[in-house]
PDB file of C-alpha atoms in Angstrom:
ATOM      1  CA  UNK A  15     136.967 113.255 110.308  1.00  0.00           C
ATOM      2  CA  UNK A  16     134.228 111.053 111.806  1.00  0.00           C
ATOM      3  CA  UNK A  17     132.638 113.664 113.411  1.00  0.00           C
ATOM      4  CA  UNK A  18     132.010 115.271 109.788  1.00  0.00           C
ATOM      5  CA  UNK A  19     131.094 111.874 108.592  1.00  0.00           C
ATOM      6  CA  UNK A  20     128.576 111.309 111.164  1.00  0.00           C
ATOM      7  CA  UNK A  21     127.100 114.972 111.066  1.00  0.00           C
ATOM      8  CA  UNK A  22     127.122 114.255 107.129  1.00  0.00           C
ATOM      9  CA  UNK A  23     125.092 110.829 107.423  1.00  0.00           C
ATOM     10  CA  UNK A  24     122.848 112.088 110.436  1.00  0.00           C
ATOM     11  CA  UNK A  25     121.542 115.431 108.521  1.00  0.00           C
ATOM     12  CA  UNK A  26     121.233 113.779 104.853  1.00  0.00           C
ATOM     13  CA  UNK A  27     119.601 110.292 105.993  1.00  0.00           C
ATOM     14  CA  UNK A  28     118.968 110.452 110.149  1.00  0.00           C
ATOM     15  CA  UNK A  29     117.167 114.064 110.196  1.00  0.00           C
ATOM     16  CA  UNK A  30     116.484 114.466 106.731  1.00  0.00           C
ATOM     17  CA  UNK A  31     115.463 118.203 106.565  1.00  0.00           C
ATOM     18  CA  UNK A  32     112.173 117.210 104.187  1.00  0.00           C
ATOM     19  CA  UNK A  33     110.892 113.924 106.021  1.00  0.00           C
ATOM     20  CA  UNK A  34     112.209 114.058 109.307  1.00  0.00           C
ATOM     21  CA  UNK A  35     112.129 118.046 110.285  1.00  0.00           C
ATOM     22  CA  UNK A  36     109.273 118.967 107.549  1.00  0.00           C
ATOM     23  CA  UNK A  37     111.159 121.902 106.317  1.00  0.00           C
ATOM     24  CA  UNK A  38     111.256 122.715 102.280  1.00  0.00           C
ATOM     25  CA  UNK A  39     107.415 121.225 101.869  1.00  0.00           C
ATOM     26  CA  UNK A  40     106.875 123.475  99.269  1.00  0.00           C
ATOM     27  CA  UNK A  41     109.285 122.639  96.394  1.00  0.00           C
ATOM     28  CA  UNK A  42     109.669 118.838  97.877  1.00  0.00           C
ATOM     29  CA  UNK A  43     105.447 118.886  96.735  1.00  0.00           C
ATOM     30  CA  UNK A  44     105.743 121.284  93.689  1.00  0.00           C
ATOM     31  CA  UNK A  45     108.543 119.980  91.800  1.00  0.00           C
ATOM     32  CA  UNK A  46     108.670 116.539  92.602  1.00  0.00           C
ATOM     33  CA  UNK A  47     106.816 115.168  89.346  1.00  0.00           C
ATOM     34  CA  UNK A  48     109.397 114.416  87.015  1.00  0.00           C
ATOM     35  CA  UNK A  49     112.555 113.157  88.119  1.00  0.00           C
ATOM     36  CA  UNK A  50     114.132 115.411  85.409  1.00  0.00           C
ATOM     37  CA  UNK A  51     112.940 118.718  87.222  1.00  0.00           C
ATOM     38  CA  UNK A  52     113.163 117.413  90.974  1.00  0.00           C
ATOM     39  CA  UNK A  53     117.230 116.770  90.225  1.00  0.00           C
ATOM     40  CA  UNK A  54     117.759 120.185  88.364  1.00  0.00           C
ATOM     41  CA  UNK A  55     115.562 121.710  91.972  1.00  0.00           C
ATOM     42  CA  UNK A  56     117.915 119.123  93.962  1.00  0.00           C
ATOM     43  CA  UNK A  57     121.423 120.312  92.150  1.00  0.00           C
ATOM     44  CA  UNK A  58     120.423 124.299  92.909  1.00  0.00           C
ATOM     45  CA  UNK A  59     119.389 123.516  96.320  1.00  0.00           C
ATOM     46  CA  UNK A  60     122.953 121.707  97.308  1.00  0.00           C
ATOM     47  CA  UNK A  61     124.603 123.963  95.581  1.00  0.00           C
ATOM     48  CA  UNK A  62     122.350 127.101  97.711  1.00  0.00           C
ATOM     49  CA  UNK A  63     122.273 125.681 100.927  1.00  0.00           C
ATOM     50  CA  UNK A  64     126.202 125.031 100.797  1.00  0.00           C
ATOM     51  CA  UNK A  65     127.394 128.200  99.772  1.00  0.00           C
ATOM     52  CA  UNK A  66     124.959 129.842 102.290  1.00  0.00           C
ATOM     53  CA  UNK A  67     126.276 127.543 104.901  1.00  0.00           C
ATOM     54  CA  UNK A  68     129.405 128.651 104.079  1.00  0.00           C
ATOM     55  CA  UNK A  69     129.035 132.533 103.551  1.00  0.00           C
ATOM     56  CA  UNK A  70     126.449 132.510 106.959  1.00  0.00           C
ATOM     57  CA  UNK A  71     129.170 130.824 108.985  1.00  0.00           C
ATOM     58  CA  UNK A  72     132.212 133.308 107.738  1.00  0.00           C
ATOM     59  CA  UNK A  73     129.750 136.230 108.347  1.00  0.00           C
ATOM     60  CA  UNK A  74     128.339 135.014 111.389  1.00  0.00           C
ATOM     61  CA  UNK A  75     131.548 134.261 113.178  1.00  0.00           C
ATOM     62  CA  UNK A  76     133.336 137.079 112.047  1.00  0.00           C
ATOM     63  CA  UNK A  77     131.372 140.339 111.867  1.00  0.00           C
ATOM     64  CA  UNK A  78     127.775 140.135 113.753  1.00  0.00           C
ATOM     65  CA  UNK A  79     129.361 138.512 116.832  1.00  0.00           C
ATOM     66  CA  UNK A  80     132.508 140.740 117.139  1.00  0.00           C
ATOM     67  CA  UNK A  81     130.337 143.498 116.816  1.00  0.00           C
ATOM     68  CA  UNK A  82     127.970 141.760 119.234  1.00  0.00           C
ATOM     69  CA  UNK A  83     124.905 142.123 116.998  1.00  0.00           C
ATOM     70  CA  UNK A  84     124.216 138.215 116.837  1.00  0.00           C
ATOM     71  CA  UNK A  85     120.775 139.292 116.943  1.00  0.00           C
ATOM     72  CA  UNK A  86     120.570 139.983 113.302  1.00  0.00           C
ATOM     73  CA  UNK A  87     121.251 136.418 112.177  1.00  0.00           C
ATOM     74  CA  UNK A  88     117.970 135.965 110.982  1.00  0.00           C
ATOM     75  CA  UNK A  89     117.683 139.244 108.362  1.00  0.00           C
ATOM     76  CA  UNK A  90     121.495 138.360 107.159  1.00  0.00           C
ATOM     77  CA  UNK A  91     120.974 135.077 106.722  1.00  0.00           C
ATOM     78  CA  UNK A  92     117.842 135.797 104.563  1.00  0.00           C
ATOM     79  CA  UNK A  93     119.425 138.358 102.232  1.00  0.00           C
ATOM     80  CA  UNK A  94     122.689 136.050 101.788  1.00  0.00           C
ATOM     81  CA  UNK A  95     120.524 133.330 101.015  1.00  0.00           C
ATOM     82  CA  UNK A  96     118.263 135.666  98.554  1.00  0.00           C
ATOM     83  CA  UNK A  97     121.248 136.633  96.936  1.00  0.00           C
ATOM     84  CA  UNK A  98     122.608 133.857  96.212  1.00  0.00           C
ATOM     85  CA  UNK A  99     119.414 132.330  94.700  1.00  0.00           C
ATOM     86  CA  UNK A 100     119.611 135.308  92.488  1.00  0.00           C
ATOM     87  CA  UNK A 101     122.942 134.011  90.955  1.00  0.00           C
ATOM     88  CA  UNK A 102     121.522 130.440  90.760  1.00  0.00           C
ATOM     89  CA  UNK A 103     118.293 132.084  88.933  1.00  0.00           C
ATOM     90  CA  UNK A 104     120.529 134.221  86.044  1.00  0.00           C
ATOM     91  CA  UNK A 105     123.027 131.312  85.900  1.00  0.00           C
ATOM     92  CA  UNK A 106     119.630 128.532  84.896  1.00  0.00           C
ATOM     93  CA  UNK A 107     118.173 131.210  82.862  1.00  0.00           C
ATOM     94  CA  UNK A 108     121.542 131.543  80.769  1.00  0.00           C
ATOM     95  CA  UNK A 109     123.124 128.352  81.089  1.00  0.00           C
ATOM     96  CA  UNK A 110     120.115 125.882  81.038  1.00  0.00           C
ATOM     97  CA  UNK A 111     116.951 127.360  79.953  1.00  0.00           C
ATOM     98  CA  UNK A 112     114.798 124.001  79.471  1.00  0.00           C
ATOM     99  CA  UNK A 113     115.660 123.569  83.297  1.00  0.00           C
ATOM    100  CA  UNK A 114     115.011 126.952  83.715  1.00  0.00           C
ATOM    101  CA  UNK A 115     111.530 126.870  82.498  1.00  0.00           C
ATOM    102  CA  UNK A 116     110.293 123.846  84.133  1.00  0.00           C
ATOM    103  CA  UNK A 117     111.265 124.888  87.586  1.00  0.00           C
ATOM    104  CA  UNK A 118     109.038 127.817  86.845  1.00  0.00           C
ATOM    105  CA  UNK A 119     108.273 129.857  90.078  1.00  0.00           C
ATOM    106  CA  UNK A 120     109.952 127.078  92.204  1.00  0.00           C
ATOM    107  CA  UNK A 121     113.517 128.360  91.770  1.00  0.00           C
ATOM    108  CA  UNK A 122     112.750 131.692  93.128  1.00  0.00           C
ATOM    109  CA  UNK A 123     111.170 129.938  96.167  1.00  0.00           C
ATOM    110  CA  UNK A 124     114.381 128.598  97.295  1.00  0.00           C
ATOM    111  CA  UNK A 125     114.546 132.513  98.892  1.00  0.00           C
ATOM    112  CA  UNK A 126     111.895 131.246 101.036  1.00  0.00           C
ATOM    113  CA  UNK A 127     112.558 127.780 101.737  1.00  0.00           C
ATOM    114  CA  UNK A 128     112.605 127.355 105.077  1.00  0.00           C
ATOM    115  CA  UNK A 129     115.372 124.659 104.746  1.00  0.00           C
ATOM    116  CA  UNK A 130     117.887 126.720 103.253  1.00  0.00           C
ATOM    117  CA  UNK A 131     117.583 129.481 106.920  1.00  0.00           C
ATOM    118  CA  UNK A 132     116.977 126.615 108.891  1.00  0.00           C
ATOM    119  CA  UNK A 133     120.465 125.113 108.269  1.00  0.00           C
ATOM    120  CA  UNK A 134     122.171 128.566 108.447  1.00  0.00           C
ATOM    121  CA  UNK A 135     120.255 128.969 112.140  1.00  0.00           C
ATOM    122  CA  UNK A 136     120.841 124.879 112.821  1.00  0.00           C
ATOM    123  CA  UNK A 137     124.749 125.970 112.336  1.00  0.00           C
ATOM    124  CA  UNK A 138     124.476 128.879 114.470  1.00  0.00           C
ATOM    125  CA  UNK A 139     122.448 127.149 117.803  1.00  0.00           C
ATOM    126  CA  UNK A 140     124.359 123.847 117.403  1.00  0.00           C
ATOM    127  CA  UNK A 141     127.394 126.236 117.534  1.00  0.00           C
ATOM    128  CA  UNK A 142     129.389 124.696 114.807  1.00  0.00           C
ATOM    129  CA  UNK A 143     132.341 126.221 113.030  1.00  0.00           C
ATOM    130  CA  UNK A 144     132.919 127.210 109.655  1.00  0.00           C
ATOM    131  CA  UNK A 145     133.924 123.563 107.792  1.00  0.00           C
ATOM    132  CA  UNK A 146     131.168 121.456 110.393  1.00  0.00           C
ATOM    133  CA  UNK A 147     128.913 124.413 109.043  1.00  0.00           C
ATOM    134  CA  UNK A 148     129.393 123.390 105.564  1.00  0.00           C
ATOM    135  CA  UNK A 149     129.811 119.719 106.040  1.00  0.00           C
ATOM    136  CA  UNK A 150     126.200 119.748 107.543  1.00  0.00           C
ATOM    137  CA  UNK A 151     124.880 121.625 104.618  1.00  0.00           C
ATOM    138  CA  UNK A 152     126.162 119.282 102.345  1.00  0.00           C
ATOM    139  CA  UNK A 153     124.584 116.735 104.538  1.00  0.00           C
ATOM    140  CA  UNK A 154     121.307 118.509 104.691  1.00  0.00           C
ATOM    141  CA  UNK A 155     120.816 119.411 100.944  1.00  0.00           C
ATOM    142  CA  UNK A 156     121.908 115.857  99.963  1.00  0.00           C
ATOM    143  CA  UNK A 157     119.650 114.725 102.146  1.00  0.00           C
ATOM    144  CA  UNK A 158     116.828 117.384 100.436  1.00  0.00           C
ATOM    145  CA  UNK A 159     117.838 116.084  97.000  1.00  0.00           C
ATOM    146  CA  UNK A 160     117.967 112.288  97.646  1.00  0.00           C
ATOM    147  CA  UNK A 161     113.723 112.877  98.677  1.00  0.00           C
ATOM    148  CA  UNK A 162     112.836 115.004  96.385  1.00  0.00           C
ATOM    149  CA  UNK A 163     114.252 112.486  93.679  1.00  0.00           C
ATOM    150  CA  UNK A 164     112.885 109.324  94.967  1.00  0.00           C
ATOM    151  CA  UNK A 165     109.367 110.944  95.316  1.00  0.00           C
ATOM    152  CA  UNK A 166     109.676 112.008  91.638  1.00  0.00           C
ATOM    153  CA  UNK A 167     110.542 108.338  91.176  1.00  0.00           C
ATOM    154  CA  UNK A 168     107.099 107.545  92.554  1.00  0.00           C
ATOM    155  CA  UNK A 169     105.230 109.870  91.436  1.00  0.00           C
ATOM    156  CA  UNK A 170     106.431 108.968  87.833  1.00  0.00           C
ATOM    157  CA  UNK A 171     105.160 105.257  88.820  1.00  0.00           C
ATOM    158  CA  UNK A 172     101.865 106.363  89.873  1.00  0.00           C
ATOM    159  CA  UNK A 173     101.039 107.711  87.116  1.00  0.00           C
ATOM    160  CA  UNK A 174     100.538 104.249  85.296  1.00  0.00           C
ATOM    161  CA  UNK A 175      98.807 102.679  88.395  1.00  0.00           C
ATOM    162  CA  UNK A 176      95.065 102.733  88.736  1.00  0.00           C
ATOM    163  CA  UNK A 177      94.190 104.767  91.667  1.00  0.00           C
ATOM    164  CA  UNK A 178      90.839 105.444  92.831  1.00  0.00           C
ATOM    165  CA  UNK A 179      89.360 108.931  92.271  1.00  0.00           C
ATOM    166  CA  UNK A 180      89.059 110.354  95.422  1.00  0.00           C
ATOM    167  CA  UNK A 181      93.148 109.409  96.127  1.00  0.00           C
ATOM    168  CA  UNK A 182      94.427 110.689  92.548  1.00  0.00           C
ATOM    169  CA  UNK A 183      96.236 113.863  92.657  1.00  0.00           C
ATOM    170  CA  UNK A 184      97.278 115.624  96.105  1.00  0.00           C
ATOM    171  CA  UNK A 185      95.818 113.207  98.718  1.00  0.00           C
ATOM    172  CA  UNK A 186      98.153 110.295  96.840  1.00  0.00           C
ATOM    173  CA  UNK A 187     101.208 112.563  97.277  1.00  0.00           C
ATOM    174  CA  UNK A 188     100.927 113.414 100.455  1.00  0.00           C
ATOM    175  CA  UNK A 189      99.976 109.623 101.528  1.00  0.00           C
ATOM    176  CA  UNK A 190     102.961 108.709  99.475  1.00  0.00           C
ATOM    177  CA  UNK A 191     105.196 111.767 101.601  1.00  0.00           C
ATOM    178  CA  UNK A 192     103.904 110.423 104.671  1.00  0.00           C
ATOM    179  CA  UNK A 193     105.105 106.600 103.983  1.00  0.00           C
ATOM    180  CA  UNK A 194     108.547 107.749 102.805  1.00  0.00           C
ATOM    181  CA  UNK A 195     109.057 109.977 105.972  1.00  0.00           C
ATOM    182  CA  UNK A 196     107.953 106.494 107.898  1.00  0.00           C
ATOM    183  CA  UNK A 197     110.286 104.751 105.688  1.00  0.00           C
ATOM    184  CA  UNK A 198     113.223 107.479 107.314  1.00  0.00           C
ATOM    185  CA  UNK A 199     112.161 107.512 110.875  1.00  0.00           C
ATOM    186  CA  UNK A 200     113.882 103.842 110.343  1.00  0.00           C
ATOM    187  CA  UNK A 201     116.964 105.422 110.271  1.00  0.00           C
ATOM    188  CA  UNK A 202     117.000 107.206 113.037  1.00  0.00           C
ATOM    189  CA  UNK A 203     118.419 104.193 115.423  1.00  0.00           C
ATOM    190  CA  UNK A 204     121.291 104.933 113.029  1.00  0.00           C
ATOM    191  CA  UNK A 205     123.289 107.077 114.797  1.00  0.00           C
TER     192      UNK A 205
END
């Protein structure tokens, strides 16, 4: 049990997959200006990376290395993780439409976000078994929620402040991406 709980802490806070590793740039950027949006983009991508933690693992362990044909990881992993953002797609579209809508072409992107494969391969090379699997995508997407959030936070705040031209827009967001993954390299003493 403290194994989990340390593999939980260390890939949500320690090596946060968006400001420690610099994986999932692209929606962490895109949909972090309303807090509203980044938690809808945060909620799909827990619930994404943890099923495809789960589903990798289970597939993994039990048909491409008894049929010895590890070497396909990479292409499964991709369409389990494309299908399942499918699902996650046509359940927003018919469940929550407003969220839906503002995600816009972000939600598809979580196909492609390199987070989501990177945990399903972290799994694999760290050689961790079905339930650490899982535990450390919960850990991971947690941790991809809890930064996408606060940098909505901030960029909500900015917004009021009075910020000189040639900062306003993308060079304050990335300035402001680079202090909070300072602000996490604190935690890395942690454990």
């Amino acid at each position: 049990m403290k194994e989990l709980l340390i593999i939980a802490i260390g890939s949500a806070i320690v090596n946060n997959v968006v400001l420690s590793q610099f994986l999932g740039i692209c929606p962490f950027l895109g949909v972090s200006k309303k807090v509203e949006t980044a938690s809808g983009m945060g909620g799909a991508v827990i619930f994404v990376i943890t099923i495809a933690s789960f589903i990798t693992s289970l597939i993994y362990k039990f048909i491409l290395v008894p049929l010895n044909i590890s070497y396909l990881q990479t292409i499964v992993f991709i369409l389990v993780i494309a299908a399942l953002v499918q699902f996650v797609e046509m359940f927003l579209k018919k469940a929550m439409p407003s969220l839906y809508n503002a995600l816009g072409v972000y939600l598809p992107l979580i196909t492609t976000n390199c987070a989501v494969l990177g945990v399903a391969l972290t799994n694999v090379q760290k050689d961790y078994g079905i339930l650490t699997g899982v535990v450390n995508g919960i850990g991971t997407s947690l941790g991809f929620a809890i930064a996408i959030i606060i940098m909505a936070g901030i960029r909500e705040k900015i917004e009021y402040n009075d910020i000189s031209e040639s900062f306003q827009g993308t060079p304050i967001v990335l300035i402001t991406a680079a202090l909070m993954s300072i602000a996490f390299f604190g935690f890395s003493g942690l454990i």
